[in-house]
C-alpha cells in the first residue's frame, strides 16, 4: 500500500512540475507576442484553486492532475469583441503562432538540461560497468571477470546502465558490437561481441544477460545468513560464514552455491566446503541431503540461506563543478534524445518491440523508485521525462504541438491557412492516433503487472 501511495504521489509531483513548465513556455511567449491568455490550468476538470491576475488571466489547479493547458483568446472558439481582435491568437502572424506553440516543448528541453545540470552538480551515484562473471557468447568473445567496459562502438560509457543500453541498441539493429574494456591489469583491449547472433525474438530488456554478462554489483557474497536445524549444514556452518569453495570449486557469489551443491549431491558422498570465519579459513566435510526446492522439484540441499536484496555500495559517481556541469548536461541531453529517437525509429521499422511503450502506471512506479534512490536519481528521472514530453509533443500528430506546427508550416508554403474542414479532419485523425497510442501504453502497463 505504501508503494502504491508513493507511486501516485511522485507521479503527481512529476507531472505537475513538467506540465507547469511546458504550459508556462506557451504562456510566456504568448504574452510576449501580445496574445490575451484566458486561463493557465495545471490539471483538467473542475478547478480546486484559482486566481486571476491584472491581465485577466485565470491561474488554476484542477482536479485531474494528468496534464494541463493554456487557453488563449481565439476567434475560432469564441466571439471576440472588435476591440480585442488584435490580441486574439488566430490574428497573430504565422511566425508568432509557431513561436507560441513551439515554446512548450522548448521549455521542457530547457528544463531537462537544467535538471541534469543540478544532478551533475550534486553528483549521481551508480554502479560501474564492471563485469563480475561471463558465460556463453561473452565468454567466447574473450570477456572475463574484472573487465570494465569503457566504450561500445564510438560511445563512451561510465555506468552499467549506459553499457546495457548500448548493447541493447546494437542487438536490436542486429549488429556486432566493438567493445573497449580495461582489464584487471589496467590494460585496454577491444573485443567484439557478436550480438547479431542472438536468436530471433530475444528479450530486449535482458540483452546483457542473454549475451552472457553478469555485472559485478549483481553478485552477492556467499555469506551464510541462516542455517536450518537438522540440515546437512547444522553444527558445521554458522551465520556469518563466507563460503569460498565447494568441493574444490571457487565460489565468488551466492548464486554459484546452489549449482555446485547439485553437482556435489549428484556425485555422491561427502565434499569439502571451505569457509572464512572470523578471519580464519576452514575446510568442513559435508554431505548434501535429498529434498525439494521452492518449486517442488527434487533438489540436493545443505540447509543454508543467504541474505538477499542488500545492494553493494556504489562504485561510480558522475559529478562536475558548477560550470563544467552545463556542457555535461547538454551532452547528456543529446545522448538521451538520440536514444529516444533511435528507439522510436526502431519501433516504426519493426526492429524494436512496441512493448517498449509505457504509460502512467510505469511512470508512477519508476517515479517512486527514483525518489527512493535519492535526489540525484529523481532529478535524472524528471529530466528524462521532460525530454520525452518534449519529443512526444513535437510529433506531427494533430492535437499535439507538433501537429499545429505542421499546419503552420503548410500555411507558410501555400500562403494561406488550412481550411477549417481540413484541420477538423486532422484533429479526428490525431485523436484516433493518440487514443491508440495511449491504449497500447495502458496495455503494456497492465501486462507488466501480471505475474509470469
Coordinates of C-alpha atoms in Angstrom, one line a residue:
X1 CA 0.0 0.0 0.0
X2 CA 2.9 2.3 0.8
X3 CA 4.4 1.7 -2.6
X4 CA 1.1 2.4 -4.3
X5 CA 0.6 5.7 -2.4
X6 CA 4.2 6.7 -3.0
X7 CA 3.9 5.9 -6.7
X8 CA 0.7 8.0 -7.0
X9 CA 2.2 10.9 -5.1
X10 CA 5.5 11.0 -7.0
X11 CA 3.7 10.8 -10.4
X12 CA 1.5 13.7 -9.4
X13 CA 4.6 15.7 -8.4
X14 CA 6.5 14.8 -11.5
X15 CA 3.7 15.6 -13.9
X16 CA 2.8 18.7 -12.0
X17 CA 6.4 20.1 -12.4
X18 CA 6.7 19.1 -16.1
X19 CA 3.3 20.3 -17.2
X20 CA 3.7 23.6 -15.4
X21 CA 7.0 24.3 -17.2
X22 CA 5.5 23.2 -20.5
X23 CA 2.5 25.4 -20.3
X24 CA 4.5 28.3 -18.9
X25 CA 6.5 28.2 -22.1
X26 CA 3.3 28.6 -24.1
X27 CA 2.1 31.3 -21.7
X28 CA 5.3 33.4 -21.6
X29 CA 5.8 33.5 -25.3
X30 CA 2.1 34.2 -25.9
X31 CA 2.2 37.2 -23.6
X32 CA 5.4 38.4 -25.3
X33 CA 3.6 38.2 -28.7
X34 CA 0.6 40.2 -27.3
X35 CA -1.9 37.4 -27.1
X36 CA -4.5 37.5 -24.4
X37 CA -4.4 34.4 -22.2
X38 CA -7.7 33.5 -20.6
X39 CA -6.6 30.6 -18.4
X40 CA -3.5 28.8 -17.3
X41 CA -4.5 25.5 -15.8
X42 CA -2.4 22.7 -14.2
X43 CA -4.7 19.7 -14.4
X44 CA -8.1 19.1 -16.1
X45 CA -11.6 19.3 -14.8
X46 CA -13.1 21.4 -12.1
X47 CA -10.6 24.0 -10.6
X48 CA -9.7 23.3 -7.0
X49 CA -8.0 26.7 -6.7
X50 CA -7.9 29.7 -9.0
X51 CA -6.7 33.3 -9.0
X52 CA -6.9 36.0 -11.7
X53 CA -4.1 38.4 -12.4
X54 CA -4.3 42.0 -13.5
X55 CA -4.2 41.0 -17.2
X56 CA -7.3 38.9 -16.8
X57 CA -5.6 35.5 -16.9
X58 CA -7.1 32.9 -14.6
X59 CA -4.5 30.6 -13.0
X60 CA -6.0 27.3 -11.8
X61 CA -5.1 24.0 -10.3
X62 CA -7.7 21.4 -11.4
X63 CA -8.9 18.1 -10.0
X64 CA -7.4 15.7 -12.6
X65 CA -3.5 16.0 -12.3
X66 CA -2.7 14.4 -15.7
X67 CA -1.9 17.3 -17.8
X68 CA -2.7 21.0 -18.2
X69 CA -3.4 23.7 -20.8
X70 CA -3.2 27.4 -21.7
X71 CA -6.4 28.8 -23.1
X72 CA -5.9 31.8 -25.3
X73 CA -8.4 34.2 -26.9
X74 CA -9.2 32.8 -30.3
X75 CA -12.0 33.8 -32.8
X76 CA -12.3 30.2 -33.8
X77 CA -13.6 29.3 -30.4
X78 CA -15.5 32.3 -29.0
X79 CA -16.9 35.5 -30.3
X80 CA -14.3 38.2 -29.8
X81 CA -15.2 41.9 -29.4
X82 CA -13.8 44.1 -32.1
X83 CA -11.6 45.9 -29.6
X84 CA -9.8 42.7 -28.7
X85 CA -9.3 41.1 -32.1
X86 CA -5.7 42.3 -32.2
X87 CA -4.9 40.2 -29.1
X88 CA -6.5 37.0 -30.4
X89 CA -4.2 34.1 -31.1
X90 CA -5.6 33.4 -34.6
X91 CA -4.8 37.0 -35.7
X92 CA -1.1 36.8 -35.0
X93 CA 1.4 36.2 -37.7
X94 CA 2.3 32.6 -38.6
X95 CA 5.7 33.0 -37.2
X96 CA 4.3 34.3 -33.9
X97 CA 2.0 31.3 -33.7
X98 CA 4.9 28.9 -34.4
X99 CA 6.9 30.5 -31.6
X100 CA 4.0 30.2 -29.2
X101 CA 3.3 26.6 -30.0
X102 CA 7.0 25.6 -30.1
X103 CA 7.6 27.3 -26.7
X104 CA 6.1 24.4 -24.7
X105 CA 8.4 21.7 -26.0
X106 CA 11.3 24.1 -25.8
X107 CA 10.6 24.8 -22.2
X108 CA 10.7 21.1 -21.5
X109 CA 14.0 20.8 -23.3
X110 CA 15.5 23.7 -21.2
X111 CA 14.1 22.1 -18.1
X112 CA 15.8 18.8 -19.0
X113 CA 19.1 20.5 -19.3
X114 CA 18.6 22.4 -16.0
X115 CA 17.7 19.2 -14.1
X116 CA 20.7 17.3 -15.5
X117 CA 22.9 20.3 -14.6
X118 CA 21.6 20.1 -11.0
X119 CA 22.1 16.3 -11.0
X120 CA 25.7 16.6 -12.1
X121 CA 26.4 19.3 -9.5
X122 CA 25.0 17.1 -6.8
X123 CA 26.6 14.0 -8.3
X124 CA 24.8 11.0 -9.5
X125 CA 25.9 7.7 -7.9
X126 CA 25.7 4.5 -9.8
X127 CA 27.5 1.2 -10.5
X128 CA 30.4 1.0 -12.9
X129 CA 30.2 -1.3 -16.0
X130 CA 32.5 -3.8 -14.4
X131 CA 31.9 -7.4 -15.4
X132 CA 31.6 -9.9 -12.5
X133 CA 31.2 -13.1 -14.5
X134 CA 30.7 -14.2 -18.1
X135 CA 29.1 -17.1 -19.8
X136 CA 28.1 -18.1 -23.3
X137 CA 28.6 -15.5 -26.0
X138 CA 30.5 -13.0 -23.8
X139 CA 32.9 -15.7 -22.5
X140 CA 33.6 -17.0 -26.0
X141 CA 34.3 -13.4 -27.2
X142 CA 37.1 -13.2 -24.5
X143 CA 35.4 -11.1 -21.8
X144 CA 36.4 -12.0 -18.3
X145 CA 35.6 -11.1 -14.7
X146 CA 37.1 -7.7 -13.8
X147 CA 36.8 -6.2 -17.3
X148 CA 35.4 -2.7 -17.1
X149 CA 33.5 -1.6 -20.2
X150 CA 34.7 1.8 -21.4
X151 CA 33.0 2.2 -24.7
X152 CA 30.6 0.4 -27.0
X153 CA 31.4 1.3 -30.7
X154 CA 32.1 5.0 -30.6
X155 CA 30.0 5.7 -27.5
X156 CA 31.8 6.0 -24.2
X157 CA 30.0 4.6 -21.1
X158 CA 30.5 5.3 -17.5
X159 CA 27.9 3.0 -15.9
X160 CA 26.4 -0.4 -16.3
X161 CA 23.1 1.2 -17.4
X162 CA 24.8 3.1 -20.3
X163 CA 26.6 -0.1 -21.4
X164 CA 23.4 -2.1 -21.2
X165 CA 21.6 0.5 -23.4
X166 CA 24.4 0.5 -25.9
X167 CA 24.4 -3.4 -26.1
X168 CA 20.6 -3.3 -26.5
X169 CA 20.7 -0.8 -29.3
X170 CA 23.3 -2.9 -31.2
X171 CA 21.3 -6.1 -30.6
X172 CA 18.1 -4.5 -32.0
X173 CA 20.0 -3.3 -35.1
X174 CA 21.4 -6.9 -35.4
X175 CA 24.9 -5.6 -35.3
X176 CA 28.1 -6.9 -33.6
X177 CA 29.5 -4.5 -31.0
X178 CA 33.1 -3.5 -30.8
X179 CA 33.6 -3.1 -27.0
X180 CA 36.6 -1.3 -25.5
X181 CA 37.4 -2.6 -22.0
X182 CA 40.1 -2.1 -19.3
X183 CA 41.1 -5.4 -17.7
X184 CA 42.1 -6.2 -14.2
X185 CA 45.7 -5.4 -15.0
X186 CA 44.8 -1.9 -16.2
X187 CA 45.3 -2.8 -19.9
X188 CA 42.9 -1.5 -22.5
X189 CA 41.6 -4.0 -25.1
X190 CA 38.9 -4.1 -27.8
X191 CA 36.7 -7.2 -28.1
X192 CA 33.9 -8.0 -30.5
X193 CA 30.6 -9.1 -29.0
X194 CA 28.6 -10.9 -31.8
X195 CA 25.1 -9.6 -30.8
X196 CA 23.9 -10.3 -34.4
X197 CA 23.9 -14.0 -33.4
X198 CA 21.2 -13.5 -30.7
X199 CA 18.2 -15.7 -31.6
X200 CA 15.1 -14.1 -33.2
X201 CA 12.6 -12.8 -30.6
X202 CA 15.2 -12.2 -27.9
X203 CA 14.1 -10.3 -24.8
X204 CA 15.1 -6.7 -25.5
X205 CA 15.1 -6.0 -21.7
X206 CA 17.6 -8.7 -21.0
X207 CA 20.2 -8.3 -23.7
X208 CA 23.3 -8.2 -21.4
X209 CA 22.2 -11.3 -19.6
X210 CA 21.4 -13.2 -22.8
X211 CA 24.8 -12.1 -24.2
X212 CA 26.4 -13.7 -21.1
X213 CA 27.2 -10.7 -18.9
X214 CA 26.8 -10.7 -15.1
X215 CA 27.6 -7.3 -13.8
X216 CA 29.8 -7.2 -10.7
X217 CA 27.3 -5.4 -8.5
X218 CA 24.7 -8.1 -9.1
X219 CA 26.9 -10.6 -7.4
X220 CA 26.1 -11.0 -3.7
X221 CA 28.8 -12.6 -1.5
X222 CA 28.0 -16.2 -0.4
X223 CA 27.7 -15.2 3.3
X224 CA 25.5 -17.5 5.3
X225 CA 22.5 -15.8 6.8
X226 CA 20.7 -18.8 8.4
X227 CA 21.2 -22.5 9.0
X228 CA 18.3 -24.9 9.2
X229 CA 18.1 -27.2 12.2
X230 CA 18.6 -30.9 11.3
X231 CA 20.1 -30.0 7.9
X232 CA 23.4 -31.1 6.4
X233 CA 25.0 -27.8 7.4
X234 CA 23.7 -27.9 11.1
X235 CA 26.5 -27.9 13.6
X236 CA 29.0 -27.2 10.8
X237 CA 28.2 -23.8 9.2
X238 CA 27.3 -20.7 11.2
X239 CA 25.6 -17.4 10.3
X240 CA 28.3 -15.1 9.1
X241 CA 30.4 -17.7 7.4
X242 CA 31.6 -16.7 4.0
X243 CA 31.6 -19.7 1.6
X244 CA 34.8 -19.6 -0.5
X245 CA 34.7 -23.0 -2.3
X246 CA 32.5 -26.1 -2.8
X247 CA 34.2 -29.4 -3.5
X248 CA 37.3 -27.6 -4.7
X249 CA 35.5 -25.2 -7.0
X250 CA 35.9 -21.5 -6.2
X251 CA 32.8 -19.5 -5.1
X252 CA 32.6 -15.8 -5.9
X253 CA 28.9 -15.2 -5.2
X254 CA 25.9 -16.7 -3.6
X255 CA 24.2 -17.7 -6.8
X256 CA 27.1 -20.2 -7.5
X257 CA 26.5 -22.2 -4.4
X258 CA 23.2 -24.0 -5.4
X259 CA 24.5 -25.4 -8.7
X260 CA 27.7 -26.6 -7.1
X261 CA 25.7 -28.3 -4.3
X262 CA 23.7 -30.0 -7.0
X263 CA 26.9 -31.3 -8.6
X264 CA 28.2 -32.5 -5.3
X265 CA 24.9 -34.3 -4.5
X266 CA 24.9 -36.0 -7.9
X267 CA 28.5 -37.1 -7.4
X268 CA 27.5 -38.8 -4.1
X269 CA 29.4 -38.9 -0.9
X270 CA 30.8 -36.0 1.2
X271 CA 32.6 -33.0 -0.1
X272 CA 34.6 -30.2 1.3
X273 CA 33.1 -26.8 2.0
X274 CA 35.7 -24.0 2.5
X275 CA 34.6 -21.0 4.5
X276 CA 36.0 -17.9 6.1
X277 CA 35.1 -17.5 9.7
X278 CA 36.4 -14.8 12.0
X279 CA 39.5 -14.3 9.7
X280 CA 40.3 -18.0 9.6
X281 CA 39.9 -20.3 6.6
X282 CA 38.2 -23.6 7.5
X283 CA 37.6 -26.8 5.4
X284 CA 34.5 -28.6 6.5
X285 CA 33.3 -32.0 5.3
X286 CA 29.6 -32.0 4.4
X287 CA 27.2 -34.4 2.6
X288 CA 24.1 -32.8 0.8
X289 CA 20.7 -34.2 1.6
X290 CA 18.0 -35.0 -0.9
X291 CA 14.9 -32.8 -0.6
X292 CA 12.6 -30.4 -2.5
X293 CA 13.3 -26.9 -3.7
X294 CA 10.9 -24.0 -3.6
X295 CA 9.5 -25.1 -6.9
X296 CA 8.7 -28.6 -5.5
X297 CA 11.2 -30.3 -7.7
X298 CA 13.9 -32.7 -6.2
X299 CA 17.0 -30.9 -5.1
X300 CA 20.1 -31.5 -3.1
X301 CA 20.2 -29.3 -0.1
X302 CA 22.6 -28.3 2.7
X303 CA 20.1 -26.1 4.6
X304 CA 21.7 -22.6 4.5
X305 CA 20.1 -19.3 3.4
X306 CA 21.8 -16.2 2.2
X307 CA 20.9 -12.6 2.8
X308 CA 19.2 -11.1 -0.4
X309 CA 18.3 -7.6 -1.5
X310 CA 21.4 -6.0 0.1
X311 CA 22.9 -3.8 -2.7
X312 CA 26.6 -3.1 -2.5
X313 CA 28.0 0.4 -2.2
X314 CA 28.0 2.5 -5.4
X315 CA 31.4 2.5 -7.1
X316 CA 30.8 5.1 -9.8
X317 CA 29.9 8.8 -9.4
X318 CA 29.2 11.3 -12.2
X319 CA 29.9 14.8 -10.7
X320 CA 31.1 18.1 -12.1
X321 CA 31.7 21.6 -10.9
X322 CA 29.0 24.3 -11.4
X323 CA 30.4 25.5 -14.7
X324 CA 31.6 22.1 -16.1
X325 CA 28.2 20.6 -15.3
X326 CA 26.4 22.7 -18.0
X327 CA 28.2 21.3 -21.1
X328 CA 28.0 17.8 -19.4
X329 CA 24.2 18.3 -19.1
X330 CA 23.9 19.4 -22.8
X331 CA 25.9 16.3 -23.9
X332 CA 23.7 14.0 -21.7
X333 CA 20.6 15.6 -23.2
X334 CA 21.9 14.9 -26.6
X335 CA 22.6 11.3 -25.8
X336 CA 19.2 10.8 -24.2
X337 CA 17.5 12.4 -27.2
X338 CA 19.5 10.2 -29.6
X339 CA 18.5 7.1 -27.6
X340 CA 14.8 8.1 -27.6
X341 CA 14.6 8.9 -31.3
X342 CA 16.6 5.8 -32.1
X343 CA 14.1 3.7 -30.1
X344 CA 11.1 5.3 -31.9
X345 CA 12.8 4.7 -35.3
X346 CA 13.3 1.0 -34.4
X347 CA 9.7 0.6 -33.3
X348 CA 8.4 2.1 -36.5
X349 CA 10.6 -0.2 -38.6
X350 CA 9.8 -3.2 -36.5
X351 CA 13.4 -3.6 -35.2
X352 CA 12.1 -3.0 -31.7
X353 CA 9.0 -4.2 -30.0
X354 CA 6.1 -1.9 -29.2
X355 CA 6.3 -3.4 -25.7
X356 CA 8.8 -0.6 -25.0
X357 CA 5.9 1.9 -25.0
X358 CA 5.0 2.7 -21.4
X359 CA 2.1 4.6 -19.8
X360 CA 1.2 6.3 -16.5
X361 CA 1.4 3.1 -14.4
X362 CA 5.0 2.5 -15.3
X363 CA 5.8 6.3 -14.9
X364 CA 4.3 6.2 -11.4
X365 CA 6.4 3.1 -10.4
X366 CA 9.6 4.5 -11.8
X367 CA 9.0 7.9 -10.2
X368 CA 8.6 6.2 -6.8
X369 CA 11.7 4.0 -7.3
X370 CA 13.7 7.0 -8.4
X371 CA 12.6 9.1 -5.4
X372 CA 13.6 6.3 -3.1
X373 CA 17.1 6.1 -4.6
X374 CA 17.8 9.7 -3.8
X375 CA 17.6 13.3 -5.1
X376 CA 20.2 12.6 -7.9
X377 CA 18.1 9.8 -9.4
X378 CA 14.8 11.7 -9.1
X379 CA 16.4 14.6 -10.9
X380 CA 17.5 12.3 -13.7
X381 CA 14.1 10.7 -13.9
X382 CA 12.4 14.2 -14.2
X383 CA 14.9 15.2 -16.9
X384 CA 14.3 12.1 -18.9
X385 CA 10.5 12.5 -18.6
X386 CA 10.7 16.2 -19.5
X387 CA 12.7 15.3 -22.6
X388 CA 10.2 12.6 -23.5
X389 CA 7.4 15.1 -23.2
X390 CA 9.3 17.5 -25.5
X391 CA 9.8 14.8 -28.1
X392 CA 6.3 13.4 -28.0
X393 CA 4.8 16.9 -28.3
X394 CA 6.8 17.6 -31.4
X395 CA 5.5 14.5 -33.2
X396 CA 3.5 15.7 -36.3
X397 CA 0.2 14.4 -34.9
X398 CA -2.8 16.8 -34.9
X399 CA -3.9 17.8 -31.3
X400 CA -0.2 17.7 -30.3
X401 CA 2.0 20.8 -30.6
X402 CA 3.8 19.1 -33.5
X403 CA 0.5 18.8 -35.3
X404 CA -0.2 22.5 -35.0
X405 CA 3.4 23.3 -36.2
X406 CA 2.7 21.1 -39.2
X407 CA -0.4 23.2 -40.0
X408 CA 1.6 26.4 -39.8
X409 CA 4.4 25.1 -42.0
X410 CA 1.8 24.1 -44.6
X411 CA 0.4 27.6 -44.2
X412 CA 3.9 29.1 -44.9
X413 CA 4.2 27.0 -48.0
X414 CA 0.8 27.6 -49.5
X415 CA 0.5 31.2 -48.3
X416 CA -2.9 30.8 -46.5
X417 CA -4.2 28.8 -43.6
X418 CA -5.6 25.3 -44.0
X419 CA -9.4 25.2 -44.2
X420 CA -11.4 24.6 -41.1
X421 CA -12.6 21.3 -42.6
X422 CA -9.0 20.1 -43.2
X423 CA -8.0 21.0 -39.7
X424 CA -11.0 19.3 -38.2
X425 CA -10.3 16.1 -40.1
X426 CA -6.7 16.3 -38.9
X427 CA -7.9 16.6 -35.3
X428 CA -10.1 13.5 -35.6
X429 CA -7.1 11.6 -37.1
X430 CA -4.9 12.9 -34.3
X431 CA -7.3 11.9 -31.6
X432 CA -7.6 8.4 -33.0
X433 CA -3.8 8.0 -33.2
X434 CA -3.4 9.4 -29.7
X435 CA -6.1 7.1 -28.3
X436 CA -4.4 4.1 -29.9
X437 CA -1.0 5.1 -28.5
X438 CA -2.5 5.5 -25.0
X439 CA -4.4 2.3 -25.3
X440 CA -1.2 0.4 -26.2
X441 CA 0.7 2.1 -23.3
X442 CA -2.0 1.1 -20.8
X443 CA -2.0 -2.5 -22.2
X444 CA 1.8 -2.7 -21.7
X445 CA 1.5 -1.3 -18.2
X446 CA -1.2 -3.8 -17.2
X447 CA 0.7 -6.6 -18.8
X448 CA 3.8 -5.7 -16.8
X449 CA 1.8 -6.2 -13.6
X450 CA 0.7 -9.7 -14.5
X451 CA 2.9 -12.4 -12.9
X452 CA 4.7 -14.6 -15.4

